[in-house]
Coordinates of C-alpha atoms in Angstrom, one line a residue:
M81 CA -20.5 -16.6 19.4
R82 CA -24.1 -17.9 20.1
L83 CA -24.6 -20.3 23.0
H84 CA -26.8 -23.2 22.7
R85 CA -26.7 -25.4 26.0
L86 CA -25.3 -25.3 29.5
D87 CA -24.9 -28.1 31.5
I88 CA -23.7 -27.8 35.2
T89 CA -23.4 -30.2 38.3
A90 CA -22.2 -29.5 41.3
F91 CA -21.2 -25.9 40.7
G92 CA -21.5 -22.9 42.9
P93 CA -25.0 -23.1 44.3
F94 CA -26.3 -26.0 42.3
G95 CA -25.5 -29.3 44.1
G96 CA -27.3 -31.5 41.3
S97 CA -27.5 -31.1 38.0
Q98 CA -29.0 -28.3 36.1
S99 CA -29.3 -27.4 32.2
V100 CA -30.0 -24.1 30.4
D101 CA -31.4 -24.4 26.9
F102 CA -30.2 -21.0 25.5
D103 CA -31.6 -21.8 22.0
A104 CA -35.2 -21.8 23.7
L105 CA -34.7 -18.8 25.8
S106 CA -33.3 -16.6 22.8
A107 CA -36.1 -18.0 20.3
A108 CA -38.3 -14.6 21.0
G109 CA -35.2 -12.5 20.9
L110 CA -33.5 -11.2 24.0
F111 CA -34.1 -13.0 27.4
L112 CA -33.3 -11.8 31.0
L113 CA -31.9 -13.9 34.2
H114 CA -33.4 -12.8 37.2
G115 CA -34.2 -13.9 40.9
P116 CA -33.2 -13.4 44.3
T117 CA -29.6 -13.0 45.7
G118 CA -28.0 -15.9 46.0
A119 CA -30.3 -17.8 43.5
G120 CA -27.4 -18.4 41.0
K121 CA -27.5 -16.0 38.6
T122 CA -23.9 -15.1 38.7
S123 CA -23.0 -18.7 38.7
V124 CA -24.5 -19.5 35.5
L125 CA -22.4 -16.5 33.8
D126 CA -19.3 -18.2 35.8
A127 CA -20.0 -21.2 34.6
V128 CA -20.1 -20.0 30.8
C129 CA -16.7 -18.4 31.8
Y130 CA -15.3 -21.4 33.2
A131 CA -16.3 -23.5 30.4
L132 CA -14.5 -21.3 27.6
Y133 CA -11.6 -20.3 29.3
G134 CA -10.9 -22.8 32.4
S135 CA -11.6 -19.8 35.1
V136 CA -14.2 -17.6 36.6
P137 CA -13.9 -13.8 36.6
G138 CA -12.2 -12.0 39.2
A139 CA -12.4 -12.1 42.6
R140 CA -14.2 -15.3 42.2
Q141 CA -11.4 -17.4 41.4
S142 CA -9.5 -19.6 43.9
G143 CA -6.7 -21.9 43.9
Q144 CA -6.7 -25.1 41.8
G145 CA -10.4 -24.6 41.1
T146 CA -11.7 -25.9 44.3
G147 CA -13.7 -23.2 45.0
L148 CA -15.9 -23.9 42.3
R149 CA -17.6 -26.9 43.8
S150 CA -21.1 -26.5 45.2
D151 CA -21.3 -27.0 49.2
H152 CA -24.2 -28.8 48.6
A153 CA -23.3 -31.5 46.4
A154 CA -23.0 -34.9 47.6
P155 CA -19.6 -36.6 48.1
G156 CA -19.5 -38.8 45.2
T157 CA -20.9 -36.3 42.8
R158 CA -17.9 -34.5 40.9
T159 CA -18.3 -30.9 39.6
S160 CA -18.8 -30.6 35.8
V161 CA -19.5 -27.9 33.1
T162 CA -20.8 -28.7 29.7
L163 CA -21.2 -25.6 27.0
E164 CA -22.4 -26.4 23.5
L165 CA -21.9 -23.5 21.1
S166 CA -21.4 -22.4 17.8
V167 CA -18.2 -20.0 17.1
A168 CA -16.7 -19.0 13.4
G169 CA -19.0 -21.2 11.5
R170 CA -18.1 -24.3 14.2
R171 CA -20.4 -26.0 16.5
L172 CA -18.6 -27.2 19.6
E173 CA -18.9 -28.7 22.8
I174 CA -16.4 -28.1 25.9
T175 CA -16.7 -30.1 29.0
R176 CA -14.6 -29.2 32.1
Q177 CA -14.0 -30.8 35.3
P178 CA -11.9 -29.0 38.1
P179 CA -9.9 -30.9 40.1
W180 CA -11.8 -33.2 42.5
E181 CA -11.1 -34.4 46.1
R182 CA -13.4 -37.5 46.1
P183 CA -13.6 -40.4 48.6
K184 CA -11.2 -43.1 48.3
K185 CA -13.1 -46.2 46.9
R186 CA -11.1 -48.4 49.1
G187 CA -10.3 -47.6 52.7
T188 CA -11.1 -44.2 54.4
G189 CA -10.0 -40.8 53.3
T190 CA -9.7 -38.7 50.2
T191 CA -7.8 -38.7 46.9
L192 CA -7.1 -35.9 44.4
D193 CA -8.5 -36.4 40.7
K194 CA -6.6 -34.0 37.9
A195 CA -8.9 -31.4 35.9
Q196 CA -10.1 -32.9 33.0
T197 CA -11.4 -31.4 29.6
W198 CA -12.8 -32.2 26.7
L199 CA -13.6 -30.6 23.4
R200 CA -15.6 -32.0 20.7
E201 CA -16.8 -30.7 17.3
Y202 CA -20.2 -31.4 15.5
D203 CA -20.0 -33.1 12.1
A204 CA -22.8 -32.1 10.2
E205 CA -22.3 -34.5 7.4
A206 CA -22.0 -37.4 9.8
G207 CA -24.5 -36.1 12.3
A208 CA -22.3 -37.2 15.0
W209 CA -19.9 -35.3 17.6
R210 CA -16.3 -36.0 17.0
D211 CA -13.6 -35.6 19.6
R212 CA -11.0 -32.6 19.1
S213 CA -8.8 -32.5 22.0
R214 CA -8.1 -33.2 25.8
S215 CA -5.4 -30.8 26.3
H216 CA -6.1 -28.0 28.7
Q217 CA -3.5 -25.7 26.8
E218 CA -4.6 -26.9 23.3
I219 CA -8.2 -25.9 24.1
G220 CA -7.7 -22.9 25.4
E221 CA -5.5 -21.8 22.7
E222 CA -8.1 -23.1 20.4
I223 CA -11.0 -20.8 21.9
T224 CA -9.1 -18.0 22.6
Q225 CA -8.1 -17.6 19.1
L226 CA -11.7 -18.4 17.8
L227 CA -13.4 -15.7 20.1
G228 CA -10.6 -13.3 19.5
M229 CA -10.5 -12.5 23.4
S230 CA -8.6 -13.6 26.4
R231 CA -10.4 -14.5 29.4
E232 CA -9.9 -10.9 31.2
Q233 CA -11.3 -9.2 27.7
F234 CA -14.1 -11.4 27.7
C235 CA -15.0 -10.7 31.4
Q236 CA -14.4 -7.0 30.9
V237 CA -16.5 -6.8 27.5
V238 CA -19.4 -9.4 28.1
L239 CA -19.5 -10.4 31.7
L240 CA -19.3 -7.2 33.6
P241 CA -19.0 -8.1 37.4
Q242 CA -22.2 -7.2 39.5
G243 CA -20.0 -5.6 42.3
D244 CA -18.2 -3.1 40.0
F245 CA -21.3 -2.8 38.0
A246 CA -23.1 -1.4 41.5
R247 CA -20.0 0.7 42.4
F248 CA -20.2 2.2 39.0
L249 CA -23.8 3.3 39.4
R250 CA -22.9 5.0 42.4
A251 CA -19.7 6.7 41.2
D252 CA -19.4 10.0 40.2
A253 CA -18.2 10.8 36.7
E254 CA -14.3 10.8 37.3
A255 CA -14.7 7.6 39.6
R256 CA -16.8 6.1 36.7
G257 CA -14.1 7.0 34.0
K258 CA -11.5 5.0 36.0
L259 CA -13.6 2.2 36.8
L260 CA -14.4 2.2 33.1
G261 CA -10.7 2.4 32.3
R262 CA -10.2 -0.4 34.9
L263 CA -12.8 -2.5 33.5
F264 CA -12.7 -2.1 29.8
D265 CA -8.8 -1.9 30.0
T266 CA -8.7 1.5 28.2
Q267 CA -5.1 2.2 28.8
R268 CA -4.5 1.1 25.0
F269 CA -7.0 3.6 23.7
A270 CA -5.4 6.3 25.9
E271 CA -2.3 5.3 24.6
V272 CA -3.7 5.4 20.9
E273 CA -5.2 8.8 21.8
K274 CA -1.5 10.0 22.8
R275 CA 0.1 8.7 19.7
L276 CA -2.9 10.2 17.7
A277 CA -2.0 13.6 19.8
D278 CA 1.6 13.5 19.0
R279 CA 0.6 12.8 15.1
R280 CA -1.2 15.8 15.1
R281 CA 0.9 18.2 16.9
A282 CA 3.8 16.8 14.5
T283 CA 1.6 17.1 11.4
E284 CA 0.5 20.9 12.6
A285 CA 4.1 21.4 13.0
G286 CA 4.6 20.2 9.5
V287 CA 1.6 22.7 8.1
R288 CA 3.0 25.4 9.7
E289 CA 6.3 24.8 8.1
G290 CA 4.7 24.2 4.8
D291 CA 2.6 27.5 5.3
A292 CA 5.8 29.4 5.9
V293 CA 7.5 28.1 2.8
L294 CA 4.0 29.0 0.9
L295 CA 3.8 32.6 2.3
A296 CA 7.7 33.4 1.5
D297 CA 6.9 32.2 -1.9
A298 CA 4.0 34.2 -1.9
H299 CA 6.1 37.3 -1.0
R300 CA 8.3 36.7 -3.7
M301 CA 5.5 36.2 -6.1
Q302 CA 4.1 39.4 -4.9
Q303 CA 7.2 41.4 -5.7
A304 CA 7.3 40.0 -8.9
A305 CA 3.7 40.9 -9.5
G306 CA 4.8 44.5 -8.8
G307 CA 2.2 44.9 -5.9
T308 CA -0.6 43.7 -8.0
M309 CA -1.3 40.6 -5.7
E310 CA -2.6 41.0 -2.6
L311 CA -1.6 38.5 -0.1
P312 CA -4.3 37.0 2.7
E313 CA -3.6 38.6 6.5
L314 CA -3.5 35.0 7.9
A315 CA -0.2 33.2 9.8
P316 CA 1.3 29.9 9.1
G317 CA -1.1 27.4 10.3
D318 CA -4.3 29.4 10.1
P319 CA -7.0 27.6 8.4
G320 CA -7.6 28.3 4.6
L321 CA -4.2 29.9 4.3
A322 CA -3.1 27.9 1.3
D323 CA -6.5 28.5 -0.4
A324 CA -6.3 32.2 0.1
V325 CA -2.7 32.2 -1.5
L326 CA -3.7 30.0 -4.1
S327 CA -6.7 32.4 -5.1
A328 CA -4.7 35.6 -4.5
A329 CA -2.0 33.8 -7.1
A330 CA -4.9 33.0 -9.2
I331 CA -5.8 36.7 -9.7
A332 CA -2.3 37.8 -10.0
R333 CA -1.6 35.1 -13.0
S334 CA -5.0 36.3 -14.6
S335 CA -3.3 40.1 -14.1
A336 CA -0.3 39.1 -15.6
R337 CA -1.9 37.1 -18.6
E338 CA -3.8 40.6 -19.4
E339 CA -0.5 42.4 -19.0
L340 CA 1.2 39.9 -21.1
A341 CA -1.7 40.1 -23.7
V342 CA -0.8 43.9 -23.8
A343 CA 2.7 43.6 -23.9
Q344 CA 2.6 41.4 -26.8
C345 CA 0.3 43.5 -28.8
R346 CA 2.6 46.5 -28.1
L347 CA 5.5 44.4 -29.0
A348 CA 3.7 43.7 -32.4
A349 CA 3.1 47.4 -32.9
A350 CA 6.8 48.0 -32.3
E351 CA 8.0 45.3 -34.6
S352 CA 5.7 46.6 -37.2
A353 CA 6.8 50.2 -36.7
R354 CA 10.7 48.6 -36.5
A355 CA 9.9 47.0 -40.2
A356 CA 8.7 50.3 -41.7
A357 CA 11.3 51.9 -40.0
D358 CA 13.8 49.5 -41.5
R359 CA 12.0 49.8 -45.0
A360 CA 12.3 53.6 -45.0
L361 CA 16.2 53.3 -43.9
D362 CA 16.6 51.2 -46.7
D363 CA 15.0 53.7 -49.0
V364 CA 17.1 56.4 -47.6
R365 CA 20.2 54.1 -48.1
E366 CA 19.4 53.2 -51.8
R367 CA 18.6 56.7 -52.6
A368 CA 21.8 58.1 -50.8
R369 CA 23.9 55.2 -52.8
L370 CA 22.1 56.3 -56.2
Q371 CA 23.1 59.9 -55.3
R372 CA 26.5 59.2 -54.5
R373 CA 26.7 57.2 -57.7
F374 CA 24.9 60.0 -59.9
A375 CA 27.6 62.5 -58.4
E376 CA 30.5 60.1 -58.9
A377 CA 29.1 60.0 -62.7
R378 CA 28.9 63.4 -63.0
Q379 CA 32.6 64.0 -61.5
R380 CA 33.8 61.4 -64.1
A381 CA 32.2 63.2 -66.7
R382 CA 33.4 66.5 -65.8
L383 CA 36.9 64.8 -65.9
L384 CA 36.2 63.5 -69.1
E385 CA 35.3 66.1 -70.4
E386 CA 38.1 68.2 -69.5
R387 CA 40.3 65.3 -71.0
A388 CA 38.4 65.6 -74.0
D389 CA 39.4 69.2 -74.4
D390 CA 43.1 68.8 -73.4
H391 CA 43.0 65.7 -75.9
R392 CA 41.2 67.9 -78.8
E393 CA 44.1 70.8 -78.0
A394 CA 46.8 68.3 -78.1
Q395 CA 45.5 66.7 -81.4
A396 CA 45.1 70.5 -82.6
R397 CA 48.8 70.9 -81.8
M398 CA 49.7 67.7 -83.3
E399 CA 47.8 68.7 -86.6
R400 CA 49.7 71.9 -86.8
G401 CA 52.7 70.1 -86.3
R402 CA 52.4 67.7 -89.1
K403 CA 51.0 70.7 -91.3
A404 CA 54.3 72.5 -90.3
E405 CA 56.5 69.6 -90.9
A406 CA 54.5 69.3 -94.6
V407 CA 55.0 73.2 -95.5
A408 CA 58.9 73.0 -94.4
P409 CA 60.1 70.8 -97.3
A410 CA 58.2 72.6 -99.9
L411 CA 59.6 76.2 -98.3
E412 CA 63.1 74.8 -98.6
L413 CA 62.6 73.5 -102.3
R414 CA 61.2 76.6 -103.0
E415 CA 64.2 78.8 -101.4
S416 CA 66.7 76.4 -103.2
A417 CA 64.7 77.5 -106.4
D418 CA 64.8 81.0 -106.0
A419 CA 68.4 80.8 -105.0
E420 CA 69.2 79.2 -108.2

């Protein structure tokens, strides 16, 4: 938000009309409002707040806005505040007139004119001001939306009340904290801090639970590693526990890989020895088979030899029998011849 010009009439201590050119004041950078007490410094800020939100900060508010009117104003002069500003890329002009109890135009006495509000926007292409609204509620909602702050927030953040600032300077640390909390509505930050603290405690509890599970797994890994894994002397929730366990697990894994490589070498040697033993066993079995066959062949040869002797003896007997049968007829013939 950037202020350009403020025009006030019959407002606060200013009985007539006054203009403040903020563009000229801020041409060199920062500017300072200064003057003796009662000169109207706070009233200038009140006029800015009144133009934006239709009311002034804190205790200086009064019913129906009648307390805004200057005691030095002429009876026929109406209180008015006009503020020209740029916000959110738009150039706006807000004019507010509080309720005015003016003299009647006819007869004696007074009559009450209602509060009036105008909102205009500068059209750069046309080079002219265009009316936007004359509704108090509509203008208030649009200004609040453009500024992103309510009147209370604007007064707490932008306009620090003079009396509260003096009290702040004289207060001790605890009182300053309470005063800042009241001025800037830090309760929401305290609530955020509380929620963050609750989340921190919940997260810490979750971390401790996770660390406990991690340590349980680490103990099981240590048992599986046969005591070669050294666990860190840390409790669940201690910083660095996970990294320490991971480092110990990495060392144990490296040792396990080395032991696996040695075991694989031993297994290869054992498999080679087994293969040699299997080959030797096959040779022995083959030799035993051949020896059995040889013994069986010798046994069959002996049997055949024995059968051959029996066969030859049988043949000899048969031959002798045939010869005897052949001689017998001849002998019979001879005996017969001799008998004759």
